[in-house]
mmCIF file of C-alpha atoms in Angstrom:
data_model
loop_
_atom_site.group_PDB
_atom_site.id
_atom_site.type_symbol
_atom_site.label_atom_id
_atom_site.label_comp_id
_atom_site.label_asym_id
_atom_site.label_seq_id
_atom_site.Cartn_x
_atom_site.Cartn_y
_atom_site.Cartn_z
ATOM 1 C CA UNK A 1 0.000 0.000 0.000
ATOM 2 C CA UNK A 2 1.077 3.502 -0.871
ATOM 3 C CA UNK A 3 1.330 5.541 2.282
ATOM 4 C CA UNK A 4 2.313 8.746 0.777
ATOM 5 C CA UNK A 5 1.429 9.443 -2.858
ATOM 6 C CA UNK A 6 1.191 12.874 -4.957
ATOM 7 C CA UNK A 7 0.634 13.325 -8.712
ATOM 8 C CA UNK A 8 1.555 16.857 -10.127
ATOM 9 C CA UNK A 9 1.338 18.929 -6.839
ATOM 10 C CA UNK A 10 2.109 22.606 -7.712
ATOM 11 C CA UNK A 11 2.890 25.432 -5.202
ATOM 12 C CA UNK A 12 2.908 29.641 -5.583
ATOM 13 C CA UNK A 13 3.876 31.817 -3.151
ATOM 14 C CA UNK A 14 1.603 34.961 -3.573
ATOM 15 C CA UNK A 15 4.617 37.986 -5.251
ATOM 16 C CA UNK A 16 5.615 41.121 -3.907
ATOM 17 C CA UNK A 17 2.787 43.654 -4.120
ATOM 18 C CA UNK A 18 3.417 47.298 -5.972
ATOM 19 C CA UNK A 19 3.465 49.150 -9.139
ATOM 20 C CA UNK A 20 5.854 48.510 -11.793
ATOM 21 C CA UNK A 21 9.753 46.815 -11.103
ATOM 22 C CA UNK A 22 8.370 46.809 -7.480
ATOM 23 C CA UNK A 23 5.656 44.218 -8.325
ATOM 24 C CA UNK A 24 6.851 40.576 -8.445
ATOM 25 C CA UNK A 25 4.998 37.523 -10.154
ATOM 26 C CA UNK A 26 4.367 34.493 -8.162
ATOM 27 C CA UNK A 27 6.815 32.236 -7.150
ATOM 28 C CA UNK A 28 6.740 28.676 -7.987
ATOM 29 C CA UNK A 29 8.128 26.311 -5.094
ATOM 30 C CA UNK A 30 6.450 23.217 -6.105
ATOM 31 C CA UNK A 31 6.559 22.384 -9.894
ATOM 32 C CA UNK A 32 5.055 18.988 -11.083
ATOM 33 C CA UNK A 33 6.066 17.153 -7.877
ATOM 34 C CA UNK A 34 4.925 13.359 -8.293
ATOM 35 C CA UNK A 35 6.139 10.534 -5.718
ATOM 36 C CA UNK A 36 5.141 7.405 -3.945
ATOM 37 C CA UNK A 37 6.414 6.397 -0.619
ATOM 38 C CA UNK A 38 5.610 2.779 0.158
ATOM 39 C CA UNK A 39 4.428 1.279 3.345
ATOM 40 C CA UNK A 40 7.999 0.850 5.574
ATOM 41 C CA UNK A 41 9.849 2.759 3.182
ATOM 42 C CA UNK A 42 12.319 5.384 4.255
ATOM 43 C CA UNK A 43 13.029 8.493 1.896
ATOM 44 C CA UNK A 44 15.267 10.834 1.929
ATOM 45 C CA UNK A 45 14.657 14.242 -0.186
ATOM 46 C CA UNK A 46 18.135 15.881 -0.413
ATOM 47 C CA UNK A 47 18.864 19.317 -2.681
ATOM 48 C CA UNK A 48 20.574 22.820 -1.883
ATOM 49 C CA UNK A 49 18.419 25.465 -0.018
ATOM 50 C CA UNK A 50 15.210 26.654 -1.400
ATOM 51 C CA UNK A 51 14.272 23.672 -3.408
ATOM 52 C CA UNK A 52 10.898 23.368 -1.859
ATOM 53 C CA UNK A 53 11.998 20.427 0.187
ATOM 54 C CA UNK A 54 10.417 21.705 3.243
ATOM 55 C CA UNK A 55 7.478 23.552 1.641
ATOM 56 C CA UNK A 56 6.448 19.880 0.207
ATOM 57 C CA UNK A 57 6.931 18.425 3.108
ATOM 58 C CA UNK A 58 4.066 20.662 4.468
ATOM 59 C CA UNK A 59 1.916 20.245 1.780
ATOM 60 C CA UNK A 60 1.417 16.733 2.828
ATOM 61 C CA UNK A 61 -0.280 17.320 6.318
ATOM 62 C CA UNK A 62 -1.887 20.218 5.190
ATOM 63 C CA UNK A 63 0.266 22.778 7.039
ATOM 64 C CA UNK A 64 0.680 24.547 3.329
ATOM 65 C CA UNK A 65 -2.160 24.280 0.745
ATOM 66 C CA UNK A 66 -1.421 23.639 -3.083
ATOM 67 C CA UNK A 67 -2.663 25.078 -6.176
ATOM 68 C CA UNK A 68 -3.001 22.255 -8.334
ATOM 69 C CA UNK A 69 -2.447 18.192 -8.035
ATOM 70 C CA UNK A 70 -3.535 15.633 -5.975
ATOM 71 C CA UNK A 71 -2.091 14.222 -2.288
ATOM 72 C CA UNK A 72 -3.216 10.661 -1.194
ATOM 73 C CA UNK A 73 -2.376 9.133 2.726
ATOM 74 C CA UNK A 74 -2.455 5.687 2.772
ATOM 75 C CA UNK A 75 -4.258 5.359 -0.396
ATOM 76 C CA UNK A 76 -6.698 7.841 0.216
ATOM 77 C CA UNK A 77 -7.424 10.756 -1.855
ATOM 78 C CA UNK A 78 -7.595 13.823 0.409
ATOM 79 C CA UNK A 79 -6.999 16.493 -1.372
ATOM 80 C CA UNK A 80 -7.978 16.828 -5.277
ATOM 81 C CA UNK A 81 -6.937 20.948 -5.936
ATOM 82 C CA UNK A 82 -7.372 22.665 -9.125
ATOM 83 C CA UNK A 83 -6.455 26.465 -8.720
ATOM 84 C CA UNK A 84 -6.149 26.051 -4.966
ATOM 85 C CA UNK A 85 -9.384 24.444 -4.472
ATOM 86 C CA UNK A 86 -9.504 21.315 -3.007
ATOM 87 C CA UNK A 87 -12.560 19.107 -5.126
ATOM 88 C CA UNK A 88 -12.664 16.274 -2.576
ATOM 89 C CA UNK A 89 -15.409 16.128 -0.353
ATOM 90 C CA UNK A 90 -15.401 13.925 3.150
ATOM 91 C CA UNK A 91 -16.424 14.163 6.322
ATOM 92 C CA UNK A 92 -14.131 16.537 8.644
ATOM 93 C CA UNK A 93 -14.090 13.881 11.213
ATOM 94 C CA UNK A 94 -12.550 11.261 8.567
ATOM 95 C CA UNK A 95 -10.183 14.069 7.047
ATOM 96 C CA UNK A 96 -8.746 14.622 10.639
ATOM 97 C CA UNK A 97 -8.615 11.206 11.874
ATOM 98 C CA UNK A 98 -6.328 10.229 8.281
ATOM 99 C CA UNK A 99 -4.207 13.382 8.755
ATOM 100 C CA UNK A 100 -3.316 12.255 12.333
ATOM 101 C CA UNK A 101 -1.882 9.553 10.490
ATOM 102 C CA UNK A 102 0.995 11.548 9.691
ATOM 103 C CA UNK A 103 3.493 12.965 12.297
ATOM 104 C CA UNK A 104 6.110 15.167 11.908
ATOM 105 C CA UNK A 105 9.169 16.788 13.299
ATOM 106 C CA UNK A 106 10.687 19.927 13.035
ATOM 107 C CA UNK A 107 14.133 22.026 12.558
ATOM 108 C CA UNK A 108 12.987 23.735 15.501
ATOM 109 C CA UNK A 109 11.785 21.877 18.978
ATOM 110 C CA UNK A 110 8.995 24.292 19.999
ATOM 111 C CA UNK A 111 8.806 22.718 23.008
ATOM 112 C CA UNK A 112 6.684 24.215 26.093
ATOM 113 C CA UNK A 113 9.052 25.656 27.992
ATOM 114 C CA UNK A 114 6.859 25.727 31.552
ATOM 115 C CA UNK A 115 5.998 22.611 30.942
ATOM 116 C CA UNK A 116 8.182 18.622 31.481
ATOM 117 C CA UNK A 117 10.056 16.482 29.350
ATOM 118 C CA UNK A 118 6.479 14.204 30.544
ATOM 119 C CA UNK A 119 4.085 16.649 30.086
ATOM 120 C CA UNK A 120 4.815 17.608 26.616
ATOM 121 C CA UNK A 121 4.779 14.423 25.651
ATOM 122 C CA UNK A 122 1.437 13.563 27.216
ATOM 123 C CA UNK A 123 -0.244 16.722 25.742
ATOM 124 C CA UNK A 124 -1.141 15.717 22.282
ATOM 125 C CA UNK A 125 -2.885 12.530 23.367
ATOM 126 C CA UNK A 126 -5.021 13.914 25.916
ATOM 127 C CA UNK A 127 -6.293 16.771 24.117
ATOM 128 C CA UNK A 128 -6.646 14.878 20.329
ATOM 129 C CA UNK A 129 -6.794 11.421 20.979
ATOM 130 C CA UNK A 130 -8.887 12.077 24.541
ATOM 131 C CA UNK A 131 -6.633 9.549 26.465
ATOM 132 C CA UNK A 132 -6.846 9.878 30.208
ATOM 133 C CA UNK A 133 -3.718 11.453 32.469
ATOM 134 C CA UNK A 134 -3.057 8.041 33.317
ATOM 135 C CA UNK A 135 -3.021 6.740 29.703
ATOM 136 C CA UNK A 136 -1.028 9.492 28.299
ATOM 137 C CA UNK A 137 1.939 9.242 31.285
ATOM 138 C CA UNK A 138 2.335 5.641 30.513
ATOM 139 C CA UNK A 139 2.455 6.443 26.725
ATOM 140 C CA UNK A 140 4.618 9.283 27.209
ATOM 141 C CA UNK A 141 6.749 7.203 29.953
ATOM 142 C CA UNK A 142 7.203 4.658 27.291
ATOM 143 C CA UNK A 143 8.108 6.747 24.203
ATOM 144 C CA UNK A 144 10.398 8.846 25.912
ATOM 145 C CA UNK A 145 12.527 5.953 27.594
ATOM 146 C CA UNK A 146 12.166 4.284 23.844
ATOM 147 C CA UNK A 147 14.712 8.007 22.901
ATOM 148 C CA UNK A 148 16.777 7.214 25.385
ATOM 149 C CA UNK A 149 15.048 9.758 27.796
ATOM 150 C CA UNK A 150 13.802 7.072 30.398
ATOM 151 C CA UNK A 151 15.757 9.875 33.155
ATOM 152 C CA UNK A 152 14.476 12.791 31.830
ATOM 153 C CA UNK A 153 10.425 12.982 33.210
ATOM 154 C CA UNK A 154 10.699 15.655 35.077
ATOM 155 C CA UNK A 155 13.113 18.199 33.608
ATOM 156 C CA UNK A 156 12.170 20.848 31.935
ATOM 157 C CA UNK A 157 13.128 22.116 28.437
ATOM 158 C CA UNK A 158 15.731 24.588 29.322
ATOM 159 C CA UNK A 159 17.641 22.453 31.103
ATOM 160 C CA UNK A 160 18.099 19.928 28.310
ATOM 161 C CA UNK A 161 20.710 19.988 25.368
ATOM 162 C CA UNK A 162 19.529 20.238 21.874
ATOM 163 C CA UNK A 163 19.849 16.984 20.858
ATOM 164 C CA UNK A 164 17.732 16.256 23.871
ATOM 165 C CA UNK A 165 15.061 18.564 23.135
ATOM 166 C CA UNK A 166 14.932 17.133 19.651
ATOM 167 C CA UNK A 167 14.039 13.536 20.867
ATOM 168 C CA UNK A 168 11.427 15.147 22.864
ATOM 169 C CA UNK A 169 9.990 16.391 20.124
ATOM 170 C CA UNK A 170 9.920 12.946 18.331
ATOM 171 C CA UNK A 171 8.623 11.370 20.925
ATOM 172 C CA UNK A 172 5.963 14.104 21.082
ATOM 173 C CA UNK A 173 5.293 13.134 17.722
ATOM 174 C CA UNK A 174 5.078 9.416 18.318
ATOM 175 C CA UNK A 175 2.787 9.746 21.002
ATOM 176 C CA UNK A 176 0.006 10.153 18.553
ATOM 177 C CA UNK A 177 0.935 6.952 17.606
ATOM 178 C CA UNK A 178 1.468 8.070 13.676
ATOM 179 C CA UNK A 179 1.751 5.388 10.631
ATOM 180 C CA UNK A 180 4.092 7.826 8.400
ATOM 181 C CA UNK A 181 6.619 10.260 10.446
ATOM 182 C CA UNK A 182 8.154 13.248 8.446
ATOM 183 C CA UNK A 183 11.440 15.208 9.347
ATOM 184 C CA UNK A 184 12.247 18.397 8.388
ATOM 185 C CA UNK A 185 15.942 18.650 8.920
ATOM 186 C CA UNK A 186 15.711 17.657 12.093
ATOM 187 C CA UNK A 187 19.635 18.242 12.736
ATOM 188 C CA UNK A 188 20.062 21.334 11.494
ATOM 189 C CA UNK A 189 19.984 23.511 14.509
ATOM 190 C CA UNK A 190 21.845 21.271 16.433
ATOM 191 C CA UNK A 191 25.749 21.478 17.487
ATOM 192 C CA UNK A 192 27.669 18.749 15.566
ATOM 193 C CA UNK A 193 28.091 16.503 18.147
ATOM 194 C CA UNK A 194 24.425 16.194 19.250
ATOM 195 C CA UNK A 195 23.368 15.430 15.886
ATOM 196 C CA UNK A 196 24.590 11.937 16.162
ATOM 197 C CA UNK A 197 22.020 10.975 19.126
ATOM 198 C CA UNK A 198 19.189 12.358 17.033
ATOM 199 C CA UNK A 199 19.778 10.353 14.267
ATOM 200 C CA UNK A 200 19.895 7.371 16.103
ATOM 201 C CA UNK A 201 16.827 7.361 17.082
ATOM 202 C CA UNK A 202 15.477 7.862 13.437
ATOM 203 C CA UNK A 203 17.578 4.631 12.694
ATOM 204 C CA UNK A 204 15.936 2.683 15.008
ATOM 205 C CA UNK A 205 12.352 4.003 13.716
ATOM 206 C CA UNK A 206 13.386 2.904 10.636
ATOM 207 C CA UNK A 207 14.610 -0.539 11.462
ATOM 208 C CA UNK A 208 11.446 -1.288 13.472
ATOM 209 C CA UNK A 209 9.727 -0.188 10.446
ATOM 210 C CA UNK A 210 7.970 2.988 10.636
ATOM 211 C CA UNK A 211 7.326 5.007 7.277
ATOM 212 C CA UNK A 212 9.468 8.256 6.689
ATOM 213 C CA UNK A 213 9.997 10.776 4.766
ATOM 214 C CA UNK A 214 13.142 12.965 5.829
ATOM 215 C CA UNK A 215 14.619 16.146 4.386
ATOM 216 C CA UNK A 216 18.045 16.419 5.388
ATOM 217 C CA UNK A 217 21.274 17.532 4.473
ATOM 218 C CA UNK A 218 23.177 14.469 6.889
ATOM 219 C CA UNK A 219 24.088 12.997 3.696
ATOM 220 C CA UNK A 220 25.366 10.105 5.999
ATOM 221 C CA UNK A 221 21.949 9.170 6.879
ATOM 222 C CA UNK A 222 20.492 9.062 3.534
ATOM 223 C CA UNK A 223 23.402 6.779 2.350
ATOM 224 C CA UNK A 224 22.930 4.415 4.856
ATOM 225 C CA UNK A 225 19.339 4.357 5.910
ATOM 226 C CA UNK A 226 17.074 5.432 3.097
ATOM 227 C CA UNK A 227 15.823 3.033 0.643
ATOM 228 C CA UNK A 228 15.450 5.603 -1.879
ATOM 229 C CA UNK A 229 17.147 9.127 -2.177
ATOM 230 C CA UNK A 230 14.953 12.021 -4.351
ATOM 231 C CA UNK A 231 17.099 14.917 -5.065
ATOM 232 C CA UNK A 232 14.772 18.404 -5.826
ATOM 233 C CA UNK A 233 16.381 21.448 -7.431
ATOM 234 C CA UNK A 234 14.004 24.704 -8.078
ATOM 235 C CA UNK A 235 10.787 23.127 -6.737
ATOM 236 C CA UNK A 236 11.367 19.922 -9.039
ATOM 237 C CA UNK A 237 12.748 16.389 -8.890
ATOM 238 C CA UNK A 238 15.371 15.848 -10.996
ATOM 239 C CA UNK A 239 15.798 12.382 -10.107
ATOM 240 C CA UNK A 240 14.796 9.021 -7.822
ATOM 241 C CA UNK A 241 17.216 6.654 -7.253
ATOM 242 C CA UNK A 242 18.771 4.050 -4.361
ATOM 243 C CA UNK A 243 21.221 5.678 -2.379
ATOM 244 C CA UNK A 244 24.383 3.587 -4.039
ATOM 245 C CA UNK A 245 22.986 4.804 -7.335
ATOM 246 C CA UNK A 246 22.286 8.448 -6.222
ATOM 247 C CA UNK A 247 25.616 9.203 -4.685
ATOM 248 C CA UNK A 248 27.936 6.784 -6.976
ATOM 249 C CA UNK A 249 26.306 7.755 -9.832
ATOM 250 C CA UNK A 250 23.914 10.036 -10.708
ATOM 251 C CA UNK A 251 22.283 10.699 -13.852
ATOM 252 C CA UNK A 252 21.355 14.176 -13.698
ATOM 253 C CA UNK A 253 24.306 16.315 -13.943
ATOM 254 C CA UNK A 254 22.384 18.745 -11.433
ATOM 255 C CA UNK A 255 22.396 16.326 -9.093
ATOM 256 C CA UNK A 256 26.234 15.711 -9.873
ATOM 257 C CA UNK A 257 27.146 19.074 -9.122
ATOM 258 C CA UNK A 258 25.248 19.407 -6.162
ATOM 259 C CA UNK A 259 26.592 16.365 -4.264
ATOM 260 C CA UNK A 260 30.057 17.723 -5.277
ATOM 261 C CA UNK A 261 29.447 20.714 -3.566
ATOM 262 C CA UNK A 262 28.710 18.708 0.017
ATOM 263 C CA UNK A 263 30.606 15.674 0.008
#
């Protein structure tokens, strides 16, 4: 089963308003973005900044709406736009319930800050899924011992390190109990030697199974965990390939020149 599909997603950013050189036409992130993840599958979207990486990444919980194309979760068509109009009609109960399907992480924690490692884990379940206190601490409990956080209940966000924080926020995310989790450069505020811990717990998500789709620039990662690598340039794919393929050999001489420039 296709967890994640999309067929010709397009996305404008509304241009700079004024009269004459001032005024700016629309700008294109997304153009003609198609892909399939599969159930299990781990994907890595890699490509210099302002690709649209992140923007489509967005588009796929609803956090940005798209002009034109169509965005299936787990083989359901939810959204059906033609000039930013979505066409599909359901139920708002059954479009929530699917969305919740999909978790997601962050560059940035946004952690509460007056609130514990425990409590803003439990949150989310209490208030969406309406799980009693009870239910949500031994969720939360659970999760965050699962990121290596089994010390950590009681301490607030402040006095955690970033790489820390950042499993909190993944286990935040897991709490909902998700079938796809995305990642939005997860590492990329982090020093350099706290991304390491953060990663590892996105291995072990993907050994156990879970569905992912990760923009990152830990090249590292991609190489060694994703199944597939996509590489987007100017709000496109150039190219879908396996990892050995992708960094080895590419066929897009984009894509060549890009991997150049970080490796």
């Amino acid at each position: 089963m296709a967890m994640i599909k999309t067929v010709g997603v397009y996305k404008t950013f509304p241009g700079k308003s004024g009269k004459g050189a001032s005024r700016r036409m629309p700008l294109e992130v997304l153009k003609n973005v198609s892909l399939t993840v599969e159930q299990k599958e781990v994907i890595c979207i890699i490509g210099p900044s302002g690709a649209g990486k992140s923007t489509y990444l967005r588009t796929l919980n609803h956090l940005e709406a798209i002009d034109e194309g169509q965005i299936y979760i787990e083989d359901k068509l939810m959204f059906d736009c033609h000039h930013g109009k979505n066409k599909v009609k359901m139920p708002h109960n059954e479009h929530m319930k699917t969305l919740l399907e999909v978790g997601m992480v962050f560059q940035r924690f946004n952690l509460f800050p007056h609130k514990t490692a425990l409590e803003n884990v439990m949150l989310a379940p209490m208030h969406v899924r309406k799980l009693s206190e009870k239910e949500a601490q031994e969720r939360a409990k659970a999760i965050l011992d699962r990121v290596g956080l089994g010390d950590k209940f009681d301490v607030y966000p402040a006095q955690l390190s970033g790489g820390q924080q950042q499993r909190v926020a993944i286990a935040r995310a897991l709490s909902m109990e998700p079938r796809i989790m995305l990642f939005d450069e997860p590492t990329s505020s982090l020093d350099p030697e706290l991304v390491g811990e953060v990663l590892a717990v996105m291995k072990q998500l993907a050994k156990a199974g879970m569905t992912m789709l990760v923009v990152s620039h830990e090249m590292s990662f991609a190489r060694e965990v994703a199944d597939r690598v996509v590489c987007m340039v100017e709000g496109s794919i150039l190219e879908i390939d396996t990892p050995k393929n992708m960094f080895t050999n590419p066929a897009n001489e984009r894509t060549r020149q890009f991997l150049q420039s970080v490796l």
